[in-house]
mmCIF file of C-alpha atoms in Angstrom:
data_model
loop_
_atom_site.group_PDB
_atom_site.id
_atom_site.type_symbol
_atom_site.label_atom_id
_atom_site.label_comp_id
_atom_site.label_asym_id
_atom_site.label_seq_id
_atom_site.Cartn_x
_atom_site.Cartn_y
_atom_site.Cartn_z
ATOM 1 C CA MET A 10 21.029 6.066 -29.193
ATOM 2 C CA PRO A 11 22.529 2.675 -30.141
ATOM 3 C CA ALA A 12 20.216 0.314 -31.998
ATOM 4 C CA ASP A 13 20.975 -2.527 -29.595
ATOM 5 C CA VAL A 14 21.574 -1.394 -26.033
ATOM 6 C CA LYS A 15 23.396 -3.975 -23.949
ATOM 7 C CA ILE A 16 22.102 -4.355 -20.394
ATOM 8 C CA ASP A 17 22.654 -6.605 -17.441
ATOM 9 C CA PRO A 18 19.095 -7.487 -16.321
ATOM 10 C CA SER A 19 20.233 -8.332 -12.803
ATOM 11 C CA GLU A 20 22.125 -5.085 -12.261
ATOM 12 C CA ASP A 21 20.689 -2.380 -14.526
ATOM 13 C CA ILE A 22 17.777 -0.333 -13.219
ATOM 14 C CA ALA A 23 14.431 -0.582 -15.021
ATOM 15 C CA ILE A 24 12.362 1.779 -12.857
ATOM 16 C CA LEU A 25 13.062 4.087 -9.931
ATOM 17 C CA PRO A 26 9.886 4.579 -7.883
ATOM 18 C CA TYR A 27 10.134 6.412 -4.580
ATOM 19 C CA SER A 28 9.185 4.989 -1.218
ATOM 20 C CA SER A 29 9.252 6.477 2.245
ATOM 21 C CA GLY A 30 11.030 3.349 3.486
ATOM 22 C CA THR A 31 11.834 2.627 7.088
ATOM 23 C CA THR A 32 13.091 6.055 8.131
ATOM 24 C CA GLY A 33 10.135 8.014 6.804
ATOM 25 C CA LEU A 34 12.183 10.063 4.329
ATOM 26 C CA PRO A 35 11.737 9.622 0.550
ATOM 27 C CA LYS A 36 14.186 7.201 -1.054
ATOM 28 C CA GLY A 37 14.627 6.040 -4.629
ATOM 29 C CA VAL A 38 14.002 2.295 -4.896
ATOM 30 C CA MET A 39 16.278 0.673 -7.476
ATOM 31 C CA LEU A 40 14.288 -2.069 -9.195
ATOM 32 C CA THR A 41 16.131 -3.985 -11.903
ATOM 33 C CA HIS A 42 14.745 -5.575 -15.068
ATOM 34 C CA TYR A 43 15.175 -8.911 -13.286
ATOM 35 C CA ASN A 44 13.173 -7.732 -10.257
ATOM 36 C CA ILE A 45 10.207 -6.627 -12.361
ATOM 37 C CA ILE A 46 10.118 -9.618 -14.717
ATOM 38 C CA ALA A 47 10.511 -12.015 -11.792
ATOM 39 C CA ASN A 48 7.564 -10.481 -9.972
ATOM 40 C CA LEU A 49 5.398 -10.518 -13.089
ATOM 41 C CA CYS A 50 6.170 -14.206 -13.532
ATOM 42 C CA GLN A 51 5.412 -14.822 -9.863
ATOM 43 C CA ASN A 52 2.059 -13.059 -10.254
ATOM 44 C CA ARG A 53 0.875 -15.047 -13.259
ATOM 45 C CA CYS A 54 2.255 -18.418 -12.215
ATOM 46 C CA ALA A 55 -0.129 -20.992 -13.669
ATOM 47 C CA MET A 56 1.547 -23.837 -11.822
ATOM 48 C CA ALA A 57 0.201 -22.678 -8.478
ATOM 49 C CA VAL A 58 -2.993 -24.448 -7.482
ATOM 50 C CA PRO A 59 -5.218 -22.495 -7.179
ATOM 51 C CA ARG A 60 -3.579 -20.095 -9.634
ATOM 52 C CA ILE A 61 -2.307 -16.656 -8.615
ATOM 53 C CA LEU A 62 -3.047 -13.863 -11.097
ATOM 54 C CA LEU A 63 -3.252 -15.639 -14.449
ATOM 55 C CA LEU A 64 -5.641 -13.692 -16.685
ATOM 56 C CA GLU A 65 -7.571 -14.789 -19.784
ATOM 57 C CA PRO A 66 -6.669 -12.522 -22.766
ATOM 58 C CA ARG A 67 -9.904 -13.098 -24.716
ATOM 59 C CA GLU A 68 -12.214 -12.849 -21.718
ATOM 60 C CA GLU A 69 -10.785 -10.376 -19.224
ATOM 61 C CA CYS A 70 -11.038 -6.621 -19.011
ATOM 62 C CA LEU A 71 -9.436 -4.654 -16.172
ATOM 63 C CA ILE A 72 -9.740 -1.013 -15.201
ATOM 64 C CA GLY A 73 -6.689 1.100 -14.414
ATOM 65 C CA GLN A 74 -7.878 3.757 -11.969
ATOM 66 C CA LEU A 75 -4.736 3.645 -9.832
ATOM 67 C CA PRO A 76 -1.853 5.988 -10.728
ATOM 68 C CA PHE A 77 0.860 4.393 -12.827
ATOM 69 C CA PHE A 78 3.559 6.236 -10.861
ATOM 70 C CA HIS A 79 2.571 3.995 -7.930
ATOM 71 C CA ILE A 80 4.188 0.544 -7.951
ATOM 72 C CA TYR A 81 0.784 -1.170 -7.622
ATOM 73 C CA GLY A 82 -0.717 0.583 -10.631
ATOM 74 C CA LEU A 83 2.452 0.262 -12.704
ATOM 75 C CA VAL A 84 3.410 -3.382 -12.191
ATOM 76 C CA VAL A 85 0.354 -5.228 -10.895
ATOM 77 C CA ILE A 86 -2.102 -3.581 -13.271
ATOM 78 C CA LEU A 87 -0.349 -2.022 -16.292
ATOM 79 C CA PHE A 88 2.610 -4.397 -16.715
ATOM 80 C CA ASN A 89 0.520 -7.493 -15.937
ATOM 81 C CA CYS A 90 -2.058 -6.562 -18.569
ATOM 82 C CA LEU A 91 0.653 -5.834 -21.149
ATOM 83 C CA MET A 92 2.466 -9.082 -20.393
ATOM 84 C CA GLN A 93 -0.668 -11.221 -20.528
ATOM 85 C CA GLY A 94 -2.364 -9.434 -23.444
ATOM 86 C CA VAL A 95 -5.409 -8.386 -21.434
ATOM 87 C CA ARG A 96 -7.553 -5.361 -22.266
ATOM 88 C CA LEU A 97 -7.070 -2.467 -19.837
ATOM 89 C CA VAL A 98 -9.344 0.575 -19.634
ATOM 90 C CA THR A 99 -7.555 3.539 -18.094
ATOM 91 C CA VAL A 100 -9.089 6.538 -16.349
ATOM 92 C CA PRO A 101 -7.148 9.628 -15.231
ATOM 93 C CA ARG A 102 -8.420 9.521 -11.657
ATOM 94 C CA PHE A 103 -11.108 7.924 -9.515
ATOM 95 C CA GLU A 104 -14.371 9.774 -9.998
ATOM 96 C CA PRO A 105 -17.356 7.674 -8.818
ATOM 97 C CA GLU A 106 -19.753 8.067 -11.755
ATOM 98 C CA ALA A 107 -17.076 7.942 -14.462
ATOM 99 C CA PHE A 108 -15.533 4.888 -12.801
ATOM 100 C CA LEU A 109 -18.853 3.031 -12.637
ATOM 101 C CA GLU A 110 -19.714 3.964 -16.219
ATOM 102 C CA CYS A 111 -16.401 2.521 -17.412
ATOM 103 C CA VAL A 112 -16.902 -0.678 -15.456
ATOM 104 C CA GLN A 113 -20.400 -1.060 -16.928
ATOM 105 C CA ASN A 114 -19.779 0.054 -20.515
ATOM 106 C CA TYR A 115 -16.440 -1.695 -21.052
ATOM 107 C CA LYS A 116 -17.618 -4.874 -19.304
ATOM 108 C CA VAL A 117 -14.847 -4.919 -16.717
ATOM 109 C CA THR A 118 -14.385 -8.381 -15.196
ATOM 110 C CA ARG A 119 -11.837 -7.722 -12.437
ATOM 111 C CA ILE A 120 -11.133 -4.682 -10.321
ATOM 112 C CA LEU A 121 -7.663 -4.450 -8.814
ATOM 113 C CA THR A 122 -7.878 -1.584 -6.374
ATOM 114 C CA VAL A 123 -7.370 -0.209 -2.861
ATOM 115 C CA PRO A 124 -9.656 -0.400 0.217
ATOM 116 C CA PRO A 125 -11.250 3.080 -0.169
ATOM 117 C CA VAL A 126 -12.611 2.115 -3.601
ATOM 118 C CA ALA A 127 -13.785 -1.243 -2.222
ATOM 119 C CA VAL A 128 -15.592 0.606 0.590
ATOM 120 C CA PHE A 129 -17.243 2.822 -2.027
ATOM 121 C CA LEU A 130 -18.411 -0.231 -3.982
ATOM 122 C CA ALA A 131 -19.730 -1.842 -0.811
ATOM 123 C CA LYS A 132 -21.571 1.155 0.630
ATOM 124 C CA HIS A 133 -22.374 3.972 -1.788
ATOM 125 C CA PRO A 134 -26.000 4.044 -3.006
ATOM 126 C CA ILE A 135 -25.040 5.182 -6.535
ATOM 127 C CA VAL A 136 -23.502 1.746 -7.197
ATOM 128 C CA ASP A 137 -27.000 0.225 -7.520
ATOM 129 C CA SER A 138 -27.659 2.381 -10.596
ATOM 130 C CA TYR A 139 -25.079 0.513 -12.694
ATOM 131 C CA ASP A 140 -24.803 -2.990 -14.116
ATOM 132 C CA LEU A 141 -21.690 -4.521 -12.540
ATOM 133 C CA SER A 142 -22.792 -8.097 -13.082
ATOM 134 C CA LEU A 143 -19.707 -9.108 -15.091
ATOM 135 C CA ILE A 144 -17.321 -8.441 -12.204
ATOM 136 C CA LYS A 145 -16.069 -11.761 -10.947
ATOM 137 C CA GLU A 146 -13.478 -10.499 -8.507
ATOM 138 C CA VAL A 147 -12.354 -7.433 -6.579
ATOM 139 C CA PHE A 148 -8.715 -7.591 -5.509
ATOM 140 C CA CYS A 149 -7.343 -5.211 -2.859
ATOM 141 C CA GLY A 150 -3.812 -4.188 -2.013
ATOM 142 C CA ALA A 151 -1.754 -1.257 -0.646
ATOM 143 C CA ALA A 152 -3.484 -1.393 2.770
ATOM 144 C CA PRO A 153 -5.357 -4.014 4.850
ATOM 145 C CA MET A 154 -9.111 -4.335 4.434
ATOM 146 C CA GLY A 155 -11.436 -5.410 7.251
ATOM 147 C CA THR A 156 -13.535 -8.558 7.129
ATOM 148 C CA GLU A 157 -16.815 -6.659 7.642
ATOM 149 C CA ILE A 158 -16.310 -4.494 4.557
ATOM 150 C CA THR A 159 -15.090 -7.508 2.597
ATOM 151 C CA MET A 160 -18.264 -9.447 3.330
ATOM 152 C CA ALA A 161 -20.451 -6.441 2.504
ATOM 153 C CA LEU A 162 -18.651 -6.033 -0.819
ATOM 154 C CA MET A 163 -19.017 -9.690 -1.764
ATOM 155 C CA ASP A 164 -22.690 -9.667 -0.851
ATOM 156 C CA ARG A 165 -23.506 -6.499 -2.791
ATOM 157 C CA LEU A 166 -21.651 -7.390 -5.992
ATOM 158 C CA LYS A 167 -22.597 -11.062 -5.753
ATOM 159 C CA ILE A 168 -18.995 -12.112 -6.261
ATOM 160 C CA PRO A 169 -17.849 -15.476 -4.875
ATOM 161 C CA ASN A 170 -14.401 -14.347 -3.856
ATOM 162 C CA HIS A 171 -12.402 -11.366 -2.674
ATOM 163 C CA ARG A 172 -8.646 -11.455 -2.399
ATOM 164 C CA GLN A 173 -6.043 -9.275 -0.818
ATOM 165 C CA GLY A 174 -2.353 -8.984 -1.528
ATOM 166 C CA TYR A 175 0.663 -7.644 0.299
ATOM 167 C CA GLY A 176 3.761 -5.982 -1.043
ATOM 168 C CA LEU A 177 6.090 -3.038 -0.934
ATOM 169 C CA THR A 178 7.752 -0.788 -3.459
ATOM 170 C CA GLU A 179 10.970 -2.519 -2.356
ATOM 171 C CA THR A 180 9.603 -5.915 -3.471
ATOM 172 C CA SER A 181 8.475 -4.957 -6.979
ATOM 173 C CA PRO A 182 5.818 -5.109 -5.281
ATOM 174 C CA ILE A 183 4.035 -8.399 -4.569
ATOM 175 C CA VAL A 184 5.025 -10.753 -1.752
ATOM 176 C CA THR A 185 1.709 -12.479 -1.030
ATOM 177 C CA ILE A 186 -1.594 -12.945 -2.876
ATOM 178 C CA GLY A 187 -4.783 -14.711 -1.836
ATOM 179 C CA ARG A 188 -5.484 -17.875 -3.791
ATOM 180 C CA GLU A 189 -8.123 -17.663 -6.486
ATOM 181 C CA GLY A 190 -11.358 -19.263 -5.354
ATOM 182 C CA VAL A 191 -10.182 -19.608 -1.754
ATOM 183 C CA PHE A 192 -11.627 -16.997 0.592
ATOM 184 C CA VAL A 193 -9.789 -16.640 3.911
ATOM 185 C CA PRO A 194 -11.317 -13.731 5.904
ATOM 186 C CA GLY A 195 -8.763 -11.163 7.035
ATOM 187 C CA SER A 196 -5.817 -12.774 5.261
ATOM 188 C CA PHE A 197 -3.635 -11.030 2.695
ATOM 189 C CA GLY A 198 -2.724 -14.330 1.105
ATOM 190 C CA ILE A 199 0.092 -16.813 0.732
ATOM 191 C CA LEU A 200 3.615 -16.285 -0.564
ATOM 192 C CA VAL A 201 3.984 -16.006 -4.318
ATOM 193 C CA PRO A 202 6.242 -18.681 -5.879
ATOM 194 C CA ASN A 203 10.024 -18.542 -5.352
ATOM 195 C CA THR A 204 9.666 -16.359 -2.273
ATOM 196 C CA LYS A 205 10.836 -17.133 1.224
ATOM 197 C CA ALA A 206 9.547 -15.417 4.340
ATOM 198 C CA LYS A 207 10.085 -15.608 8.045
ATOM 199 C CA VAL A 208 8.372 -13.887 10.939
ATOM 200 C CA VAL A 209 10.829 -12.847 13.633
ATOM 201 C CA ASP A 210 10.542 -11.604 17.186
ATOM 202 C CA THR A 211 11.234 -7.863 17.140
ATOM 203 C CA GLU A 212 13.326 -8.082 20.298
ATOM 204 C CA THR A 213 15.409 -11.224 19.728
ATOM 205 C CA GLY A 214 15.363 -11.565 15.936
ATOM 206 C CA GLU A 215 14.477 -15.248 16.319
ATOM 207 C CA ALA A 216 11.899 -16.816 14.017
ATOM 208 C CA VAL A 217 8.472 -17.419 15.558
ATOM 209 C CA GLY A 218 5.884 -20.029 14.680
ATOM 210 C CA PRO A 219 2.307 -19.994 13.371
ATOM 211 C CA GLY A 220 -0.061 -17.748 15.297
ATOM 212 C CA GLU A 221 2.723 -15.624 16.812
ATOM 213 C CA ASP A 222 3.270 -11.965 16.017
ATOM 214 C CA GLY A 223 6.547 -10.739 14.595
ATOM 215 C CA GLU A 224 8.217 -8.700 11.868
ATOM 216 C CA LEU A 225 7.909 -10.058 8.348
ATOM 217 C CA CYS A 226 11.205 -10.618 6.520
ATOM 218 C CA VAL A 227 11.294 -11.502 2.821
ATOM 219 C CA LEU A 228 13.824 -13.145 0.495
ATOM 220 C CA GLY A 229 13.267 -13.549 -3.230
ATOM 221 C CA PRO A 230 14.069 -12.392 -6.773
ATOM 222 C CA GLN A 231 11.679 -9.431 -6.424
ATOM 223 C CA VAL A 232 13.686 -7.785 -3.608
ATOM 224 C CA MET A 233 15.147 -4.464 -4.739
ATOM 225 C CA LYS A 234 18.786 -3.841 -5.547
ATOM 226 C CA GLY A 235 18.831 -1.099 -2.920
ATOM 227 C CA TYR A 236 18.083 2.572 -2.308
ATOM 228 C CA LEU A 237 19.567 5.079 -4.725
ATOM 229 C CA ASP A 238 22.702 6.749 -3.313
ATOM 230 C CA ASN A 239 21.771 5.614 0.189
ATOM 231 C CA PRO A 240 23.890 2.645 1.290
ATOM 232 C CA GLU A 241 23.091 3.233 4.967
ATOM 233 C CA ALA A 242 19.343 2.904 4.419
ATOM 234 C CA THR A 243 19.925 -0.120 2.176
ATOM 235 C CA ALA A 244 22.010 -1.843 4.847
ATOM 236 C CA SER A 245 19.366 -1.197 7.507
ATOM 237 C CA THR A 246 16.623 -2.660 5.289
ATOM 238 C CA ILE A 247 18.390 -5.644 3.661
ATOM 239 C CA ASN A 248 20.580 -7.749 5.926
ATOM 240 C CA PRO A 249 23.838 -9.434 4.772
ATOM 241 C CA GLU A 250 21.961 -12.652 3.916
ATOM 242 C CA GLY A 251 19.657 -10.764 1.542
ATOM 243 C CA TRP A 252 16.554 -10.737 3.751
ATOM 244 C CA LEU A 253 14.476 -7.577 3.447
ATOM 245 C CA LEU A 254 13.081 -6.363 6.763
ATOM 246 C CA THR A 255 9.606 -5.048 5.963
ATOM 247 C CA GLY A 256 8.916 -3.275 9.255
ATOM 248 C CA ASP A 257 5.417 -4.824 9.275
ATOM 249 C CA ILE A 258 4.113 -6.958 12.131
ATOM 250 C CA VAL A 259 2.208 -10.001 10.892
ATOM 251 C CA ARG A 260 1.241 -13.517 11.836
ATOM 252 C CA TYR A 261 0.642 -16.615 9.743
ATOM 253 C CA ASP A 262 -1.404 -19.780 10.176
ATOM 254 C CA GLU A 263 -0.678 -23.448 9.597
ATOM 255 C CA ASP A 264 -1.856 -23.168 5.980
ATOM 256 C CA GLY A 265 0.579 -20.368 5.160
ATOM 257 C CA ASN A 266 -2.001 -17.573 5.132
ATOM 258 C CA PHE A 267 -0.619 -14.243 6.382
ATOM 259 C CA TYR A 268 -2.485 -11.632 8.432
ATOM 260 C CA ALA A 269 -1.636 -7.995 9.162
ATOM 261 C CA VAL A 270 -1.245 -7.031 12.808
ATOM 262 C CA ASP A 271 0.484 -3.659 13.000
ATOM 263 C CA ARG A 272 3.472 -1.763 11.638
ATOM 264 C CA VAL A 273 6.880 -1.263 13.124
ATOM 265 C CA LYS A 274 7.179 1.660 10.783
ATOM 266 C CA GLU A 275 5.444 4.863 11.674
ATOM 267 C CA LEU A 276 4.233 5.534 8.154
ATOM 268 C CA ILE A 277 0.634 6.620 7.725
ATOM 269 C CA LYS A 278 -1.280 4.958 4.880
ATOM 270 C CA TYR A 279 -3.879 7.240 3.336
ATOM 271 C CA LYS A 280 -5.826 5.554 0.518
ATOM 272 C CA GLY A 281 -2.823 3.380 -0.273
ATOM 273 C CA PHE A 282 -0.362 6.305 -0.333
ATOM 274 C CA GLN A 283 2.425 6.479 2.203
ATOM 275 C CA VAL A 284 2.590 9.613 4.316
ATOM 276 C CA ALA A 285 5.744 10.112 6.379
ATOM 277 C CA PRO A 286 5.090 11.771 9.761
ATOM 278 C CA ALA A 287 8.657 13.101 9.735
ATOM 279 C CA GLU A 288 7.979 15.039 6.540
ATOM 280 C CA LEU A 289 4.811 16.666 7.912
ATOM 281 C CA GLU A 290 6.513 17.421 11.212
ATOM 282 C CA SER A 291 9.280 19.196 9.342
ATOM 283 C CA VAL A 292 6.693 21.312 7.511
ATOM 284 C CA LEU A 293 4.845 22.105 10.742
ATOM 285 C CA LEU A 294 8.008 23.211 12.475
ATOM 286 C CA GLY A 295 8.469 25.735 9.689
ATOM 287 C CA HIS A 296 5.333 27.591 10.799
ATOM 288 C CA PRO A 297 6.228 30.687 12.836
ATOM 289 C CA GLY A 298 3.496 29.948 15.363
ATOM 290 C CA VAL A 299 4.571 26.339 16.088
ATOM 291 C CA GLN A 300 6.945 25.440 18.885
ATOM 292 C CA ASP A 301 6.843 21.662 18.523
ATOM 293 C CA ALA A 302 4.783 19.134 16.585
ATOM 294 C CA ALA A 303 4.107 15.451 16.015
ATOM 295 C CA VAL A 304 1.919 13.587 13.521
ATOM 296 C CA ILE A 305 0.105 10.273 13.788
ATOM 297 C CA GLY A 306 -2.452 8.393 11.721
ATOM 298 C CA LEU A 307 -6.065 8.243 12.854
ATOM 299 C CA PRO A 308 -7.946 5.078 11.829
ATOM 300 C CA ASP A 309 -10.558 5.781 9.148
ATOM 301 C CA GLU A 310 -12.899 3.258 7.573
ATOM 302 C CA VAL A 311 -12.776 4.816 4.122
ATOM 303 C CA ALA A 312 -9.221 6.150 3.805
ATOM 304 C CA GLY A 313 -7.360 3.731 6.070
ATOM 305 C CA GLU A 314 -5.665 6.448 8.093
ATOM 306 C CA LEU A 315 -5.856 10.246 8.283
ATOM 307 C CA PRO A 316 -2.833 12.362 9.222
ATOM 308 C CA LYS A 317 -3.434 14.264 12.465
ATOM 309 C CA ALA A 318 -1.100 16.821 14.013
ATOM 310 C CA PHE A 319 -0.408 17.551 17.662
ATOM 311 C CA VAL A 320 0.983 21.035 17.992
ATOM 312 C CA VAL A 321 2.596 23.042 20.775
ATOM 313 C CA LYS A 322 1.875 26.722 20.127
ATOM 314 C CA LYS A 323 4.607 29.321 20.021
ATOM 315 C CA VAL A 324 2.039 32.152 19.939
ATOM 316 C CA ASP A 325 -1.472 32.102 21.352
ATOM 317 C CA ASP A 326 -3.379 33.346 18.334
ATOM 318 C CA VAL A 327 -2.472 30.508 15.947
ATOM 319 C CA THR A 328 -5.562 28.501 14.893
ATOM 320 C CA GLU A 329 -6.248 25.039 13.491
ATOM 321 C CA LYS A 330 -7.103 26.591 10.114
ATOM 322 C CA ASP A 331 -3.782 28.469 10.112
ATOM 323 C CA ILE A 332 -1.979 25.161 10.567
ATOM 324 C CA THR A 333 -3.954 23.087 8.065
ATOM 325 C CA ASP A 334 -3.765 25.779 5.374
ATOM 326 C CA PHE A 335 -0.033 26.190 5.941
ATOM 327 C CA VAL A 336 0.572 22.469 5.470
ATOM 328 C CA ALA A 337 -1.831 22.130 2.510
ATOM 329 C CA GLU A 338 0.110 24.771 0.583
ATOM 330 C CA ARG A 339 3.345 22.809 0.943
ATOM 331 C CA VAL A 340 2.478 19.147 0.478
ATOM 332 C CA ALA A 341 0.773 16.813 -1.990
ATOM 333 C CA PRO A 342 -3.037 16.552 -1.577
ATOM 334 C CA TYR A 343 -2.906 13.117 0.031
ATOM 335 C CA LYS A 344 -0.592 14.446 2.763
ATOM 336 C CA LYS A 345 -3.004 17.094 4.058
ATOM 337 C CA LEU A 346 -3.952 17.078 7.754
ATOM 338 C CA ARG A 347 -7.372 15.552 7.157
ATOM 339 C CA GLY A 348 -7.393 14.197 10.716
ATOM 340 C CA GLY A 349 -7.231 17.729 12.116
ATOM 341 C CA VAL A 350 -5.008 19.492 14.620
ATOM 342 C CA ALA A 351 -4.929 19.184 18.408
ATOM 343 C CA PHE A 352 -3.117 21.785 20.512
ATOM 344 C CA VAL A 353 -1.204 20.346 23.452
ATOM 345 C CA GLY A 354 1.142 21.606 26.152
ATOM 346 C CA GLU A 355 3.997 19.327 25.136
ATOM 347 C CA ILE A 356 4.871 16.448 22.823
ATOM 348 C CA PRO A 357 5.637 13.259 24.790
ATOM 349 C CA LYS A 358 9.152 12.038 24.044
ATOM 350 C CA THR A 359 11.730 9.572 25.278
ATOM 351 C CA PRO A 360 14.876 10.848 27.009
ATOM 352 C CA SER A 361 16.671 10.519 23.688
ATOM 353 C CA GLY A 362 14.116 12.784 22.007
ATOM 354 C CA LYS A 363 12.053 10.222 20.100
ATOM 355 C CA ILE A 364 8.339 10.992 19.890
ATOM 356 C CA LEU A 365 6.121 8.610 21.856
ATOM 357 C CA ARG A 366 3.402 8.233 19.256
ATOM 358 C CA ARG A 367 1.572 5.529 21.173
ATOM 359 C CA LEU A 368 0.877 8.083 23.914
ATOM 360 C CA LEU A 369 -0.405 10.572 21.363
ATOM 361 C CA LYS A 370 -2.879 7.984 20.092
ATOM 362 C CA ASP A 371 -4.296 7.721 23.615
ATOM 363 C CA MET A 372 -4.607 11.460 24.089
ATOM 364 C CA LYS A 373 -7.965 13.190 23.812
ATOM 365 C CA GLU A 374 -8.446 16.683 22.513
#
């Protein structure tokens, strides 16, 4: 290995995390050195008033309970702490008592996490057994968090502020962050510095104004180089002008605060992890007793969404347990059919064969 490796920060790949992207199939996201450093600088920008995510090296202690193979854990937590010289306590996984002991014993001051952990902190009785008085902020990302849970969390931990952020693997990841000391219920924040965004009508592609729903499009130095060996997917996600089409429906207010509405994408978000319905459907169709199948996400207060399957039987004696066990043996734990299985006579589809998931969400077992 050469002692001094020459790189082009704008072109050479620093990390290659995988995202399900807009088509629901795994794709390697090419993030350059420039992408990552730009986003870290955007996060810590001290010139923003109020500041974004500028930490105090001598005072702060964060806990790293999110996996570092996930873009949130890797960049927002690990890289930010390394860049700013802040102490970081790492744990191998989220286990309630071990997590609370670490927060108490290591005097953690900020928790950067996902909604299921925030729900735990807001509701679980075991939390009252620990001294969490040094926590001054809980920050949530990876999935939207409801106002009711947010208020319960703030009240229980006696923290003055709770912030949310929004991002994607394809944006290194942060696009928006709530302002420190400014609580806007339901909002996932304002744009980080040097980022442009527009909200466009999904039918016409025209930009819409404050208060109107549309797809969020992003332009900035944190936008990925593209998908590895997949120029078609890259072209469908980043337009010729460099705007990244997020597939998320949002709205914004006159003050520049953004709010989640829905997703154009069909991805299911379970505890911050992306679950592609297409992947689970492919697994289901491999079962000898399944004729047809479709998967949707069921809303869940703790997990965000739970994958649920609708199955057309090929043989009469196939059971729900047969299906769930079959899938569990072939997928990662967070992709299991925790929402259950419903047996139906047919899967509703368009004439072109696309699954009508909105009709499935209205169906009752």
